[in-house]
CSV table of C-alpha atoms in Angstrom, one decimal:
chain,number,residue,atom,x,y,z
A,1,UNK,CA,100.8,-94.5,2.5
A,2,UNK,CA,103.7,-92.0,1.9
A,3,UNK,CA,101.7,-89.3,3.9
A,4,UNK,CA,101.2,-91.6,6.9
A,5,UNK,CA,104.9,-92.6,7.0
A,6,UNK,CA,105.8,-88.9,6.9
A,7,UNK,CA,103.6,-88.3,9.9
A,8,UNK,CA,105.2,-91.2,11.7
A,9,UNK,CA,108.7,-89.9,11.1
A,10,UNK,CA,107.7,-86.4,12.4
A,11,UNK,CA,106.3,-88.0,15.6
A,12,UNK,CA,109.3,-90.3,16.1
A,13,UNK,CA,112.1,-88.0,14.7
A,14,UNK,CA,115.3,-88.2,16.6
A,15,UNK,CA,117.6,-85.4,17.8
A,16,UNK,CA,121.3,-85.5,17.3
A,17,UNK,CA,121.7,-87.0,20.9
A,18,UNK,CA,119.3,-89.8,20.0
A,19,UNK,CA,116.3,-88.5,22.0
A,20,UNK,CA,113.0,-88.0,20.3
A,21,UNK,CA,112.4,-84.5,18.9
A,22,UNK,CA,109.9,-82.8,21.3
A,23,UNK,CA,108.7,-80.1,18.8
A,24,UNK,CA,107.7,-82.8,16.3
A,25,UNK,CA,105.6,-84.6,18.8
A,26,UNK,CA,104.1,-81.3,20.1
A,27,UNK,CA,103.1,-80.4,16.5
A,28,UNK,CA,101.5,-83.8,15.9
A,29,UNK,CA,99.4,-83.5,19.1
A,30,UNK,CA,98.4,-79.9,18.4
A,31,UNK,CA,97.9,-79.6,14.6
A,32,UNK,CA,97.0,-83.2,13.6
A,33,UNK,CA,95.1,-84.4,16.6
A,34,UNK,CA,93.8,-81.0,17.9
A,35,UNK,CA,95.0,-81.6,21.4
A,36,UNK,CA,95.8,-78.2,23.1
A,37,UNK,CA,99.4,-78.3,24.4
A,38,UNK,CA,101.8,-76.0,26.0
A,39,UNK,CA,105.4,-76.3,27.4
A,40,UNK,CA,105.7,-77.5,31.0
A,41,UNK,CA,108.0,-76.2,33.6
A,42,UNK,CA,111.4,-77.9,33.4
A,43,UNK,CA,113.0,-80.1,36.1
A,44,UNK,CA,115.6,-78.3,38.2
A,45,UNK,CA,118.9,-78.7,36.2
A,46,UNK,CA,120.8,-79.1,39.5
A,47,UNK,CA,118.6,-81.8,40.9
A,48,UNK,CA,116.3,-83.5,38.4
A,49,UNK,CA,114.0,-84.9,41.0
A,50,UNK,CA,113.1,-81.4,42.0
A,51,UNK,CA,111.1,-78.9,40.0
A,52,UNK,CA,112.2,-75.5,38.8
A,53,UNK,CA,108.9,-73.9,39.8
A,54,UNK,CA,108.8,-71.8,43.1
A,55,UNK,CA,107.0,-74.6,45.0
A,56,UNK,CA,109.7,-76.5,47.0
A,57,UNK,CA,107.1,-79.3,47.7
A,58,UNK,CA,106.1,-79.7,44.0
A,59,UNK,CA,104.6,-83.2,43.6
A,60,UNK,CA,104.9,-83.4,39.8
A,61,UNK,CA,108.4,-81.9,39.2
A,62,UNK,CA,108.9,-80.9,35.6
A,63,UNK,CA,105.5,-82.2,34.5
A,64,UNK,CA,103.1,-79.3,34.9
A,65,UNK,CA,102.3,-75.8,33.5
A,66,UNK,CA,103.8,-72.7,35.1
A,67,UNK,CA,104.8,-70.0,32.6
A,68,UNK,CA,102.7,-69.9,30.5
A,69,UNK,CA,99.7,-71.1,32.5
A,70,UNK,CA,97.4,-73.9,31.5
A,71,UNK,CA,94.9,-71.5,29.8
A,72,UNK,CA,97.5,-70.8,27.2
A,73,UNK,CA,97.3,-74.3,25.8
A,74,UNK,CA,96.7,-74.2,22.1
A,75,UNK,CA,96.5,-76.1,18.8
A,76,UNK,CA,98.1,-73.3,16.9
A,77,UNK,CA,101.2,-74.7,15.1
A,78,UNK,CA,102.9,-71.3,14.9
A,79,UNK,CA,102.7,-70.9,18.7
A,80,UNK,CA,103.9,-74.5,19.2
A,81,UNK,CA,106.9,-73.8,17.0
A,82,UNK,CA,107.7,-70.6,18.8
A,83,UNK,CA,107.5,-72.2,22.2
A,84,UNK,CA,109.7,-75.3,21.5
A,85,UNK,CA,112.0,-73.2,19.2
A,86,UNK,CA,112.9,-71.3,22.3
A,87,UNK,CA,112.5,-74.1,24.9
A,88,UNK,CA,113.5,-77.2,22.9
A,89,UNK,CA,113.7,-79.5,26.0
A,90,UNK,CA,110.4,-78.3,27.6
A,91,UNK,CA,108.0,-81.2,28.6
A,92,UNK,CA,104.8,-81.3,26.5
A,93,UNK,CA,101.8,-80.8,28.6
A,94,UNK,CA,98.2,-81.4,27.3
A,95,UNK,CA,95.2,-79.5,28.7
A,96,UNK,CA,92.7,-82.4,29.3
A,97,UNK,CA,89.1,-82.1,28.4
A,98,UNK,CA,87.3,-80.0,25.8
A,99,UNK,CA,88.8,-81.0,22.5
A,100,UNK,CA,91.4,-83.2,24.1
A,101,UNK,CA,91.0,-86.5,25.8
A,102,UNK,CA,90.7,-86.8,29.6
A,103,UNK,CA,92.6,-89.5,31.5
A,104,UNK,CA,92.3,-91.9,34.4
A,105,UNK,CA,95.7,-92.7,36.1
A,106,UNK,CA,96.9,-95.1,38.8
A,107,UNK,CA,100.3,-96.2,40.2
A,108,UNK,CA,102.5,-98.0,37.7
A,109,UNK,CA,102.6,-101.5,39.2
A,110,UNK,CA,98.8,-101.8,39.8
A,111,UNK,CA,98.3,-100.3,36.3
A,112,UNK,CA,100.5,-102.9,34.6
A,113,UNK,CA,98.6,-105.7,36.3
A,114,UNK,CA,95.3,-104.1,35.6
A,115,UNK,CA,96.1,-103.7,31.9
A,116,UNK,CA,97.0,-107.4,31.7
A,117,UNK,CA,93.7,-108.3,33.3
A,118,UNK,CA,91.8,-106.0,30.8
A,119,UNK,CA,93.6,-107.6,27.9
A,120,UNK,CA,92.5,-111.0,29.0
A,121,UNK,CA,88.9,-109.8,29.3
A,122,UNK,CA,89.0,-108.4,25.8
A,123,UNK,CA,88.6,-104.8,26.9
A,124,UNK,CA,89.6,-102.4,24.2
A,125,UNK,CA,91.8,-99.6,25.3
A,126,UNK,CA,93.2,-96.6,23.5
A,127,UNK,CA,96.6,-94.9,24.2
A,128,UNK,CA,98.2,-95.3,27.6
A,129,UNK,CA,100.8,-92.8,28.9
A,130,UNK,CA,103.4,-94.1,31.3
A,131,UNK,CA,105.8,-92.5,33.7
A,132,UNK,CA,108.0,-94.4,36.1
A,133,UNK,CA,105.4,-93.8,38.9
A,134,UNK,CA,102.0,-93.6,37.2
A,135,UNK,CA,100.2,-94.8,34.1
A,136,UNK,CA,97.3,-92.8,32.6
A,137,UNK,CA,94.6,-94.3,30.3
A,138,UNK,CA,93.3,-91.8,27.9
A,139,UNK,CA,89.5,-91.6,27.7
A,140,UNK,CA,86.8,-89.5,26.0
A,141,UNK,CA,86.2,-86.0,27.6
A,142,UNK,CA,83.7,-86.1,30.5
A,143,UNK,CA,82.0,-83.6,32.7
A,144,UNK,CA,82.5,-83.3,36.5
A,145,UNK,CA,78.8,-84.2,36.9
A,146,UNK,CA,79.3,-87.3,34.8
A,147,UNK,CA,82.3,-88.3,36.8
A,148,UNK,CA,80.5,-87.7,40.1
A,149,UNK,CA,77.5,-89.9,39.1
A,150,UNK,CA,79.9,-92.6,38.0
A,151,UNK,CA,81.9,-92.6,41.3
A,152,UNK,CA,78.7,-92.3,43.4
A,153,UNK,CA,77.3,-95.5,41.9
A,154,UNK,CA,80.5,-97.5,42.9
A,155,UNK,CA,80.6,-99.4,46.2
A,156,UNK,CA,84.4,-99.1,46.1
A,157,UNK,CA,86.9,-96.9,44.2
A,158,UNK,CA,90.6,-97.2,44.9
A,159,UNK,CA,91.9,-94.0,46.5
A,160,UNK,CA,94.9,-94.2,44.2
A,161,UNK,CA,92.9,-93.5,41.1
A,162,UNK,CA,93.2,-89.9,39.8
A,163,UNK,CA,91.1,-88.2,37.2
A,164,UNK,CA,92.5,-85.7,34.7
A,165,UNK,CA,89.4,-83.9,33.5
A,166,UNK,CA,88.3,-80.5,32.3
A,167,UNK,CA,90.8,-78.0,33.7
A,168,UNK,CA,93.4,-80.7,34.3
A,169,UNK,CA,96.6,-81.6,32.5
A,170,UNK,CA,98.9,-84.5,31.6
A,171,UNK,CA,102.5,-84.7,30.4
A,172,UNK,CA,102.9,-86.5,27.1
A,173,UNK,CA,105.7,-88.5,25.5
A,174,UNK,CA,108.5,-88.0,24.8
A,175,UNK,CA,108.9,-85.5,27.7
A,176,UNK,CA,111.5,-85.7,30.3
A,177,UNK,CA,110.4,-84.8,33.9
A,178,UNK,CA,111.7,-84.8,37.4
A,179,UNK,CA,110.1,-88.3,37.8
A,180,UNK,CA,111.7,-89.7,34.7
A,181,UNK,CA,110.8,-90.1,31.0
A,182,UNK,CA,107.2,-90.1,29.8
A,183,UNK,CA,106.6,-92.8,27.3
A,184,UNK,CA,103.8,-94.6,25.5
A,185,UNK,CA,102.8,-97.9,27.2
A,186,UNK,CA,100.2,-98.2,24.4
A,187,UNK,CA,101.1,-95.9,21.6
A,188,UNK,CA,98.5,-94.3,19.3
A,189,UNK,CA,98.4,-95.7,15.8
A,190,UNK,CA,99.9,-93.2,13.3
A,191,UNK,CA,97.5,-91.4,11.0
A,192,UNK,CA,95.7,-88.1,10.4
A,193,UNK,CA,92.8,-88.6,12.7
A,194,UNK,CA,92.9,-88.1,16.5
A,195,UNK,CA,93.4,-91.5,18.2
A,196,UNK,CA,90.4,-93.4,19.4
A,197,UNK,CA,89.8,-93.4,23.2
A,198,UNK,CA,87.2,-95.3,25.2
A,199,UNK,CA,84.4,-93.9,27.5
A,200,UNK,CA,85.4,-93.1,31.0
A,201,UNK,CA,82.6,-95.3,32.4
A,202,UNK,CA,84.0,-98.4,30.6
A,203,UNK,CA,87.6,-97.7,31.8
A,204,UNK,CA,86.6,-97.0,35.5
A,205,UNK,CA,84.3,-100.1,35.6
A,206,UNK,CA,87.0,-102.3,34.1
A,207,UNK,CA,89.9,-101.0,36.1
A,208,UNK,CA,88.0,-101.2,39.5
A,209,UNK,CA,86.9,-104.8,38.6
A,210,UNK,CA,90.4,-105.8,37.5
A,211,UNK,CA,92.0,-104.4,40.7
A,212,UNK,CA,89.4,-106.1,42.9
A,213,UNK,CA,89.4,-109.4,41.0
A,214,UNK,CA,93.2,-109.8,41.0
A,215,UNK,CA,93.5,-108.7,44.6
A,216,UNK,CA,95.9,-105.9,43.6
A,217,UNK,CA,96.5,-103.4,46.3
A,218,UNK,CA,96.9,-99.9,44.8
A,219,UNK,CA,98.6,-97.7,47.4
A,220,UNK,CA,97.5,-94.1,47.5
A,221,UNK,CA,100.4,-92.5,45.7
């Protein structure tokens, strides 16, 4: 019990300004859960809705890899400490797929309604990552072939659904990005093992059914 509480404190430790300590969360993801992470590019300090990367039309400001690139993602605690020791406010970006979960994301309002419908149906979900604009449901790693077959079998898939698979990435809590704070809508249970996540098939089936059944219109954002 003492060990579990210690891990929870590291994950939720606070900085002097009251915000969660990013390095503690990054170390939990990398060393305890074996999710490869790396620091994301920061939002532009002069305009937080903009990104500090060279792309003036960046669609995910402050929430993507840049320097280092995505291939540098690691579970090495020494590297994580070095990165966030030098860039303590950098967003935490997870490389999806492989050893880490993948994700299915959709706009925030339809996502909130879909989760309520899934709860009523008894669908078991794992962690859910939320930004002000989109929510992402973590799922087990899947291949592009598996995803293609799954989508091909559907009569209808909302165009607003996005799939974060092998070679993709996802910003994790408690990162601050150009679109706002990243938080847990459904937080993982603390512990030594990597959090449980459902199969992508179950999530896509349930989300599409919930959106269709509730008449929720999910705009393509």
